[in-house]
């Protein structure tokens, strides 16, 4: 056994490290490894740092507190994340927890998750418990040469990618609604009711998250007009998304009700047919029951061909019932 065993966790380790980039004064980015990260999150003059962490590692908050780059209130916010979306602006820092779309390695997903962040003058730290779509898109853009001059612009890029992702989800939901509409207009209703319910539920859940984010961004801009940048275009896009969500939910509700009405009408038609058949077979059943009694005095019991007389009586009774039902329909 070695005399000096290596510790399981090195003091130089960055808890939950996912990726990091250092940005020059002109906004160009250089990818960093975990070994390149200074525990004090320092950067050369005129440069700034983006650090992306996996919040599953609960040491993240304590490690960020030891860096000394963020206020006690900002660190306390990260260590006690609220259950709702919120952005808090402190003296020189900002902290927040907002919605984002989860990244699925098998393709696009409509599931939402949370993005937490700490923003200071020269550092942006983002934290997540599940892979998020915006972070992956931004990493690809940075590797392709995209330039960002300030941490606030990078944070705004996260918000913009989420809004664009929601737009893509809305297009998928609108396409699904149009397919349901085509089936309904063609009178080929089968599982469209279940599909309409799924669209309504998904649109309602996403709309709830998007509406909360819009409120949070509006509050942040009102309380700190310079945070993180000019949000007017982004808020205008969210207003447009609100209208799109309302239209999707309204159309899904309309088709849901129309499908229910069509299914109810089809059920009524089936019940009407069953009622007609019951009414048509009731008189012959009565005739058959009467002639089935083994009693004296039954008509045609001693007449050759009496069976055919009874059969004719049953048919005549059914025909009479049918004519009576037609008369009721016309009247």
CSV table of C-alpha atoms in Angstrom, one decimal:
chain,number,residue,atom,x,y,z
A,1,UNK,CA,0.0,0.0,0.0
A,2,UNK,CA,1.6,3.4,-0.9
A,3,UNK,CA,2.8,5.7,1.9
A,4,UNK,CA,1.1,8.8,0.4
A,5,UNK,CA,-2.2,7.8,-1.2
A,6,UNK,CA,-3.6,10.2,-3.7
A,7,UNK,CA,-6.8,12.0,-2.5
A,8,UNK,CA,-10.0,11.0,-4.2
A,9,UNK,CA,-10.7,14.6,-5.0
A,10,UNK,CA,-7.9,17.0,-6.0
A,11,UNK,CA,-8.1,20.6,-4.7
A,12,UNK,CA,-7.6,21.7,-8.3
A,13,UNK,CA,-10.7,19.8,-9.5
A,14,UNK,CA,-13.7,21.9,-10.7
A,15,UNK,CA,-16.8,20.2,-9.3
A,16,UNK,CA,-19.3,19.3,-12.0
A,17,UNK,CA,-17.1,20.7,-14.8
A,18,UNK,CA,-18.7,20.5,-18.2
A,19,UNK,CA,-17.0,23.1,-20.3
A,20,UNK,CA,-15.3,26.5,-20.1
A,21,UNK,CA,-14.3,29.3,-22.5
A,22,UNK,CA,-12.2,32.3,-22.1
A,23,UNK,CA,-13.1,35.3,-24.3
A,24,UNK,CA,-10.6,37.9,-25.5
A,25,UNK,CA,-11.3,41.6,-25.7
A,26,UNK,CA,-12.6,41.2,-29.3
A,27,UNK,CA,-15.0,38.5,-28.2
A,28,UNK,CA,-13.2,35.5,-29.7
A,29,UNK,CA,-13.4,32.4,-27.6
A,30,UNK,CA,-10.8,29.8,-26.6
A,31,UNK,CA,-11.9,26.5,-25.1
A,32,UNK,CA,-10.4,25.6,-21.7
A,33,UNK,CA,-9.8,22.4,-19.9
A,34,UNK,CA,-10.5,21.8,-16.3
A,35,UNK,CA,-6.8,22.3,-15.5
A,36,UNK,CA,-6.9,25.8,-17.0
A,37,UNK,CA,-9.5,27.0,-14.6
A,38,UNK,CA,-8.1,29.2,-11.8
A,39,UNK,CA,-9.8,28.5,-8.4
A,40,UNK,CA,-10.3,32.3,-8.2
A,41,UNK,CA,-11.9,32.4,-11.7
A,42,UNK,CA,-9.5,35.1,-12.7
A,43,UNK,CA,-8.8,36.2,-16.3
A,44,UNK,CA,-6.2,38.4,-17.9
A,45,UNK,CA,-7.0,42.1,-18.2
A,46,UNK,CA,-9.7,42.7,-20.8
A,47,UNK,CA,-10.8,39.0,-21.0
A,48,UNK,CA,-13.7,37.2,-19.4
A,49,UNK,CA,-14.7,33.6,-18.5
A,50,UNK,CA,-17.7,31.4,-19.1
A,51,UNK,CA,-17.9,28.3,-16.9
A,52,UNK,CA,-20.6,25.6,-17.4
A,53,UNK,CA,-21.1,23.2,-14.5
A,54,UNK,CA,-23.3,20.2,-13.7
A,55,UNK,CA,-25.3,21.1,-10.7
A,56,UNK,CA,-25.8,17.4,-9.8
A,57,UNK,CA,-22.5,17.8,-8.0
A,58,UNK,CA,-23.6,19.6,-4.9
A,59,UNK,CA,-20.0,20.9,-4.2
A,60,UNK,CA,-20.5,23.6,-6.9
A,61,UNK,CA,-21.9,26.2,-4.6
A,62,UNK,CA,-19.2,25.8,-2.0
A,63,UNK,CA,-16.5,25.8,-4.7
A,64,UNK,CA,-17.9,29.0,-6.2
A,65,UNK,CA,-18.1,30.6,-2.8
A,66,UNK,CA,-14.4,29.9,-2.2
A,67,UNK,CA,-13.5,31.6,-5.5
A,68,UNK,CA,-14.5,35.0,-4.0
A,69,UNK,CA,-15.9,36.3,-7.3
A,70,UNK,CA,-19.5,36.5,-6.2
A,71,UNK,CA,-21.4,38.1,-3.4
A,72,UNK,CA,-22.7,36.2,-0.4
A,73,UNK,CA,-26.3,36.8,-1.6
A,74,UNK,CA,-25.6,35.5,-5.1
A,75,UNK,CA,-24.0,32.3,-3.6
A,76,UNK,CA,-26.9,31.9,-1.2
A,77,UNK,CA,-29.3,32.1,-4.2
A,78,UNK,CA,-27.5,29.2,-6.0
A,79,UNK,CA,-27.3,27.1,-2.8
A,80,UNK,CA,-31.1,27.6,-2.3
A,81,UNK,CA,-32.6,27.5,-5.7
A,82,UNK,CA,-36.3,28.5,-5.7
A,83,UNK,CA,-38.9,26.2,-7.2
A,84,UNK,CA,-40.1,28.9,-9.5
A,85,UNK,CA,-38.3,31.0,-12.1
A,86,UNK,CA,-36.6,34.1,-10.7
A,87,UNK,CA,-33.8,36.6,-11.5
A,88,UNK,CA,-32.3,38.6,-8.7
A,89,UNK,CA,-30.0,41.6,-9.2
A,90,UNK,CA,-27.5,42.4,-6.5
A,91,UNK,CA,-24.9,45.2,-6.2
A,92,UNK,CA,-22.5,43.9,-8.8
A,93,UNK,CA,-23.8,40.4,-9.5
A,94,UNK,CA,-27.0,38.8,-10.8
A,95,UNK,CA,-28.3,35.3,-10.2
A,96,UNK,CA,-31.2,33.5,-11.7
A,97,UNK,CA,-33.0,30.3,-12.4
A,98,UNK,CA,-34.9,30.1,-15.7
A,99,UNK,CA,-36.5,27.6,-18.0
A,100,UNK,CA,-34.7,25.9,-20.9
A,101,UNK,CA,-35.3,23.0,-23.2
A,102,UNK,CA,-33.6,19.7,-22.3
A,103,UNK,CA,-31.1,18.3,-24.7
A,104,UNK,CA,-31.9,14.8,-25.9
A,105,UNK,CA,-29.0,12.9,-27.6
A,106,UNK,CA,-31.6,11.0,-29.7
A,107,UNK,CA,-33.2,14.1,-31.2
A,108,UNK,CA,-35.3,17.2,-30.3
A,109,UNK,CA,-37.3,17.1,-27.2
A,110,UNK,CA,-40.1,19.3,-25.8
A,111,UNK,CA,-39.2,18.7,-22.2
A,112,UNK,CA,-38.2,21.7,-20.1
A,113,UNK,CA,-35.5,21.9,-17.4
A,114,UNK,CA,-33.8,24.6,-15.4
A,115,UNK,CA,-30.8,26.8,-16.1
A,116,UNK,CA,-29.2,28.5,-13.1
A,117,UNK,CA,-26.6,31.3,-13.6
A,118,UNK,CA,-24.3,33.7,-11.8
A,119,UNK,CA,-23.3,36.8,-13.6
A,120,UNK,CA,-20.6,39.3,-12.7
A,121,UNK,CA,-18.6,41.8,-14.7
A,122,UNK,CA,-16.0,39.3,-16.0
A,123,UNK,CA,-17.5,35.9,-15.3
A,124,UNK,CA,-20.6,34.0,-16.3
A,125,UNK,CA,-21.2,30.7,-14.5
A,126,UNK,CA,-24.1,28.5,-15.7
A,127,UNK,CA,-25.3,25.4,-13.9
A,128,UNK,CA,-27.8,22.7,-14.9
A,129,UNK,CA,-28.9,19.3,-13.6
A,130,UNK,CA,-29.8,18.0,-17.0
A,131,UNK,CA,-28.2,18.7,-20.4
A,132,UNK,CA,-29.8,21.7,-22.0
A,133,UNK,CA,-30.3,22.6,-25.6
A,134,UNK,CA,-29.1,26.2,-25.5
A,135,UNK,CA,-25.7,25.3,-24.0
A,136,UNK,CA,-24.9,22.8,-26.7
A,137,UNK,CA,-25.9,25.3,-29.5
A,138,UNK,CA,-23.7,28.0,-28.0
A,139,UNK,CA,-20.8,25.6,-27.7
A,140,UNK,CA,-21.1,24.7,-31.3
A,141,UNK,CA,-21.3,28.3,-32.3
A,142,UNK,CA,-18.2,29.3,-30.2
A,143,UNK,CA,-16.2,26.4,-31.7
A,144,UNK,CA,-17.3,27.7,-35.2
A,145,UNK,CA,-15.9,31.1,-34.4
A,146,UNK,CA,-18.8,33.2,-32.9
A,147,UNK,CA,-17.6,36.2,-31.0
A,148,UNK,CA,-19.2,37.5,-27.8
A,149,UNK,CA,-17.8,40.6,-26.1
A,150,UNK,CA,-19.4,40.5,-22.7
A,151,UNK,CA,-20.9,37.8,-20.3
A,152,UNK,CA,-24.2,39.7,-20.5
A,153,UNK,CA,-24.3,39.0,-24.3
A,154,UNK,CA,-23.7,35.3,-23.7
A,155,UNK,CA,-26.5,35.1,-21.1
A,156,UNK,CA,-28.8,36.9,-23.6
A,157,UNK,CA,-27.8,34.2,-26.2
A,158,UNK,CA,-29.1,31.6,-23.7
A,159,UNK,CA,-32.4,33.4,-23.5
A,160,UNK,CA,-32.6,33.8,-27.3
A,161,UNK,CA,-31.9,30.1,-28.0
A,162,UNK,CA,-34.6,29.1,-25.6
A,163,UNK,CA,-37.1,31.4,-27.3
A,164,UNK,CA,-36.1,30.0,-30.7
A,165,UNK,CA,-36.4,26.5,-29.4
A,166,UNK,CA,-39.9,27.3,-28.2
A,167,UNK,CA,-40.7,28.6,-31.7
A,168,UNK,CA,-39.6,25.3,-33.1
A,169,UNK,CA,-41.8,23.4,-30.6
A,170,UNK,CA,-44.8,25.6,-31.6
A,171,UNK,CA,-44.3,24.7,-35.2
A,172,UNK,CA,-44.3,21.0,-34.3
A,173,UNK,CA,-47.5,21.5,-32.3
A,174,UNK,CA,-49.1,23.5,-35.1
A,175,UNK,CA,-48.2,20.7,-37.6
A,176,UNK,CA,-49.8,18.1,-35.3
A,177,UNK,CA,-53.0,20.3,-35.0
A,178,UNK,CA,-53.2,20.5,-38.8
A,179,UNK,CA,-53.0,16.8,-39.1
A,180,UNK,CA,-55.8,16.4,-36.6
A,181,UNK,CA,-57.8,19.0,-38.5
A,182,UNK,CA,-57.4,17.0,-41.8
A,183,UNK,CA,-58.6,13.8,-40.1
A,184,UNK,CA,-61.6,15.5,-38.5
A,185,UNK,CA,-62.6,17.1,-41.8
A,186,UNK,CA,-62.3,13.8,-43.6
A,187,UNK,CA,-64.6,12.2,-41.0
A,188,UNK,CA,-61.9,9.7,-40.1
A,189,UNK,CA,-61.8,10.2,-36.4
A,190,UNK,CA,-60.0,7.4,-34.6
A,191,UNK,CA,-57.3,8.3,-32.0
A,192,UNK,CA,-57.5,12.1,-32.8
A,193,UNK,CA,-59.1,12.8,-29.5
A,194,UNK,CA,-56.1,11.4,-27.6
A,195,UNK,CA,-53.7,13.3,-29.9
A,196,UNK,CA,-55.6,16.6,-29.3
A,197,UNK,CA,-55.4,16.0,-25.5
A,198,UNK,CA,-51.6,15.4,-25.8
A,199,UNK,CA,-51.2,18.7,-27.8
A,200,UNK,CA,-53.3,20.6,-25.3
A,201,UNK,CA,-51.4,19.3,-22.3
A,202,UNK,CA,-48.0,19.9,-23.9
A,203,UNK,CA,-48.9,23.4,-25.1
A,204,UNK,CA,-50.3,24.3,-21.6
A,205,UNK,CA,-47.1,23.1,-19.8
A,206,UNK,CA,-44.8,24.9,-22.2
A,207,UNK,CA,-46.9,28.0,-22.2
A,208,UNK,CA,-46.8,28.1,-18.4
A,209,UNK,CA,-43.0,28.0,-18.4
A,210,UNK,CA,-42.7,30.5,-21.2
A,211,UNK,CA,-45.1,32.9,-19.6
A,212,UNK,CA,-43.2,32.7,-16.3
A,213,UNK,CA,-39.9,33.5,-18.1
A,214,UNK,CA,-41.4,36.5,-19.9
A,215,UNK,CA,-42.6,37.8,-16.5
A,216,UNK,CA,-39.1,37.3,-15.0
A,217,UNK,CA,-37.4,39.0,-17.9
A,218,UNK,CA,-39.8,41.9,-17.7
A,219,UNK,CA,-39.2,42.3,-13.9
A,220,UNK,CA,-35.4,42.1,-14.4
A,221,UNK,CA,-35.5,44.8,-17.1
A,222,UNK,CA,-37.7,47.0,-15.0
A,223,UNK,CA,-35.6,46.6,-11.8
A,224,UNK,CA,-32.2,46.8,-13.6
A,225,UNK,CA,-32.6,48.4,-17.1
A,226,UNK,CA,-29.0,47.6,-18.1
A,227,UNK,CA,-29.4,43.8,-17.2
A,228,UNK,CA,-28.2,41.8,-19.1
A,229,UNK,CA,-28.6,43.9,-22.2
A,230,UNK,CA,-31.5,45.4,-24.2
A,231,UNK,CA,-34.3,42.9,-23.7
A,232,UNK,CA,-36.9,44.7,-25.8
A,233,UNK,CA,-36.5,42.5,-28.9
A,234,UNK,CA,-36.5,39.4,-26.7
A,235,UNK,CA,-39.6,40.5,-24.8
A,236,UNK,CA,-41.4,41.3,-28.1
A,237,UNK,CA,-40.6,37.7,-29.3
A,238,UNK,CA,-42.0,36.3,-26.1
A,239,UNK,CA,-45.2,38.4,-26.6
A,240,UNK,CA,-45.5,36.8,-30.0
A,241,UNK,CA,-44.9,33.4,-28.5
A,242,UNK,CA,-47.7,34.1,-26.0
A,243,UNK,CA,-50.1,34.7,-28.9
A,244,UNK,CA,-49.0,31.6,-30.7
A,245,UNK,CA,-49.5,29.4,-27.6
A,246,UNK,CA,-52.9,30.9,-27.1
A,247,UNK,CA,-53.9,30.1,-30.7
A,248,UNK,CA,-52.5,26.5,-30.4
A,249,UNK,CA,-54.4,25.9,-27.1
A,250,UNK,CA,-57.6,27.4,-28.5
A,251,UNK,CA,-57.4,25.3,-31.7
A,252,UNK,CA,-56.6,22.1,-29.7
A,253,UNK,CA,-59.6,22.8,-27.4
A,254,UNK,CA,-61.8,23.5,-30.4
A,255,UNK,CA,-60.9,20.2,-32.1
A,256,UNK,CA,-61.1,18.3,-28.9
A,257,UNK,CA,-64.7,19.5,-28.5
A,258,UNK,CA,-65.5,18.9,-32.1
A,259,UNK,CA,-64.1,15.3,-31.9
A,260,UNK,CA,-66.2,14.7,-28.8
A,261,UNK,CA,-69.3,16.0,-30.6
A,262,UNK,CA,-68.6,13.7,-33.6
A,263,UNK,CA,-68.0,10.7,-31.3
A,264,UNK,CA,-71.2,11.5,-29.4
A,265,UNK,CA,-73.1,11.8,-32.7
A,266,UNK,CA,-71.7,8.4,-33.8
A,267,UNK,CA,-72.6,6.8,-30.5
A,268,UNK,CA,-76.2,8.2,-30.9
A,269,UNK,CA,-76.4,6.8,-34.4
A,270,UNK,CA,-75.3,3.4,-33.2
A,271,UNK,CA,-77.8,3.5,-30.3
A,272,UNK,CA,-80.5,4.6,-32.8
A,273,UNK,CA,-79.8,1.6,-35.0
A,274,UNK,CA,-79.8,-0.7,-32.0
A,275,UNK,CA,-83.1,0.8,-30.8
A,276,UNK,CA,-84.6,0.3,-34.3
A,277,UNK,CA,-83.5,-3.3,-34.4
A,278,UNK,CA,-84.8,-3.9,-30.9
A,279,UNK,CA,-88.2,-2.4,-31.9
A,280,UNK,CA,-88.3,-4.4,-35.2
A,281,UNK,CA,-87.6,-7.7,-33.4
A,282,UNK,CA,-89.9,-7.1,-30.4
A,283,UNK,CA,-93.2,-7.9,-32.2
A,284,UNK,CA,-92.0,-11.1,-33.8
A,285,UNK,CA,-90.6,-12.1,-30.4
A,286,UNK,CA,-94.1,-11.5,-28.9
A,287,UNK,CA,-95.7,-13.5,-31.7
A,288,UNK,CA,-93.2,-16.3,-31.3
A,289,UNK,CA,-93.8,-16.3,-27.6
A,290,UNK,CA,-97.6,-16.5,-27.9
A,291,UNK,CA,-97.5,-19.4,-30.4
A,292,UNK,CA,-94.9,-21.1,-28.3
A,293,UNK,CA,-97.3,-21.6,-25.4
A,294,UNK,CA,-98.6,-25.2,-25.2
A,295,UNK,CA,-102.2,-24.2,-24.5
A,296,UNK,CA,-105.5,-25.1,-26.1
A,297,UNK,CA,-107.1,-22.6,-28.5
A,298,UNK,CA,-103.9,-21.3,-30.1
A,299,UNK,CA,-104.8,-20.1,-33.6
A,300,UNK,CA,-103.8,-22.3,-36.5
A,301,UNK,CA,-102.7,-25.1,-34.2
A,302,UNK,CA,-104.8,-27.6,-36.2
A,303,UNK,CA,-104.4,-26.0,-39.6
A,304,UNK,CA,-102.0,-27.3,-42.2
A,305,UNK,CA,-99.4,-24.5,-42.8
A,306,UNK,CA,-100.1,-22.8,-39.5
A,307,UNK,CA,-96.4,-22.2,-39.1
A,308,UNK,CA,-96.3,-20.0,-42.2
A,309,UNK,CA,-99.4,-18.1,-41.0
A,310,UNK,CA,-97.5,-17.3,-37.7
A,311,UNK,CA,-94.4,-16.4,-39.6
A,312,UNK,CA,-96.4,-14.0,-41.8
A,313,UNK,CA,-97.9,-12.4,-38.7
A,314,UNK,CA,-94.5,-11.8,-37.2
A,315,UNK,CA,-93.2,-10.2,-40.5
A,316,UNK,CA,-96.4,-8.1,-40.7
A,317,UNK,CA,-95.8,-6.9,-37.1
A,318,UNK,CA,-92.2,-5.9,-37.9
A,319,UNK,CA,-93.3,-4.1,-41.1
A,320,UNK,CA,-96.0,-2.3,-39.1
A,321,UNK,CA,-93.4,-1.2,-36.5
A,322,UNK,CA,-91.0,0.0,-39.2
A,323,UNK,CA,-93.8,2.1,-40.8
A,324,UNK,CA,-94.8,3.5,-37.5
A,325,UNK,CA,-91.1,4.5,-36.8
A,326,UNK,CA,-90.9,6.2,-40.2
A,327,UNK,CA,-94.1,8.1,-39.5
A,328,UNK,CA,-92.6,9.3,-36.2
A,329,UNK,CA,-89.4,10.5,-37.9
A,330,UNK,CA,-91.4,12.5,-40.5
A,331,UNK,CA,-93.7,14.1,-38.0
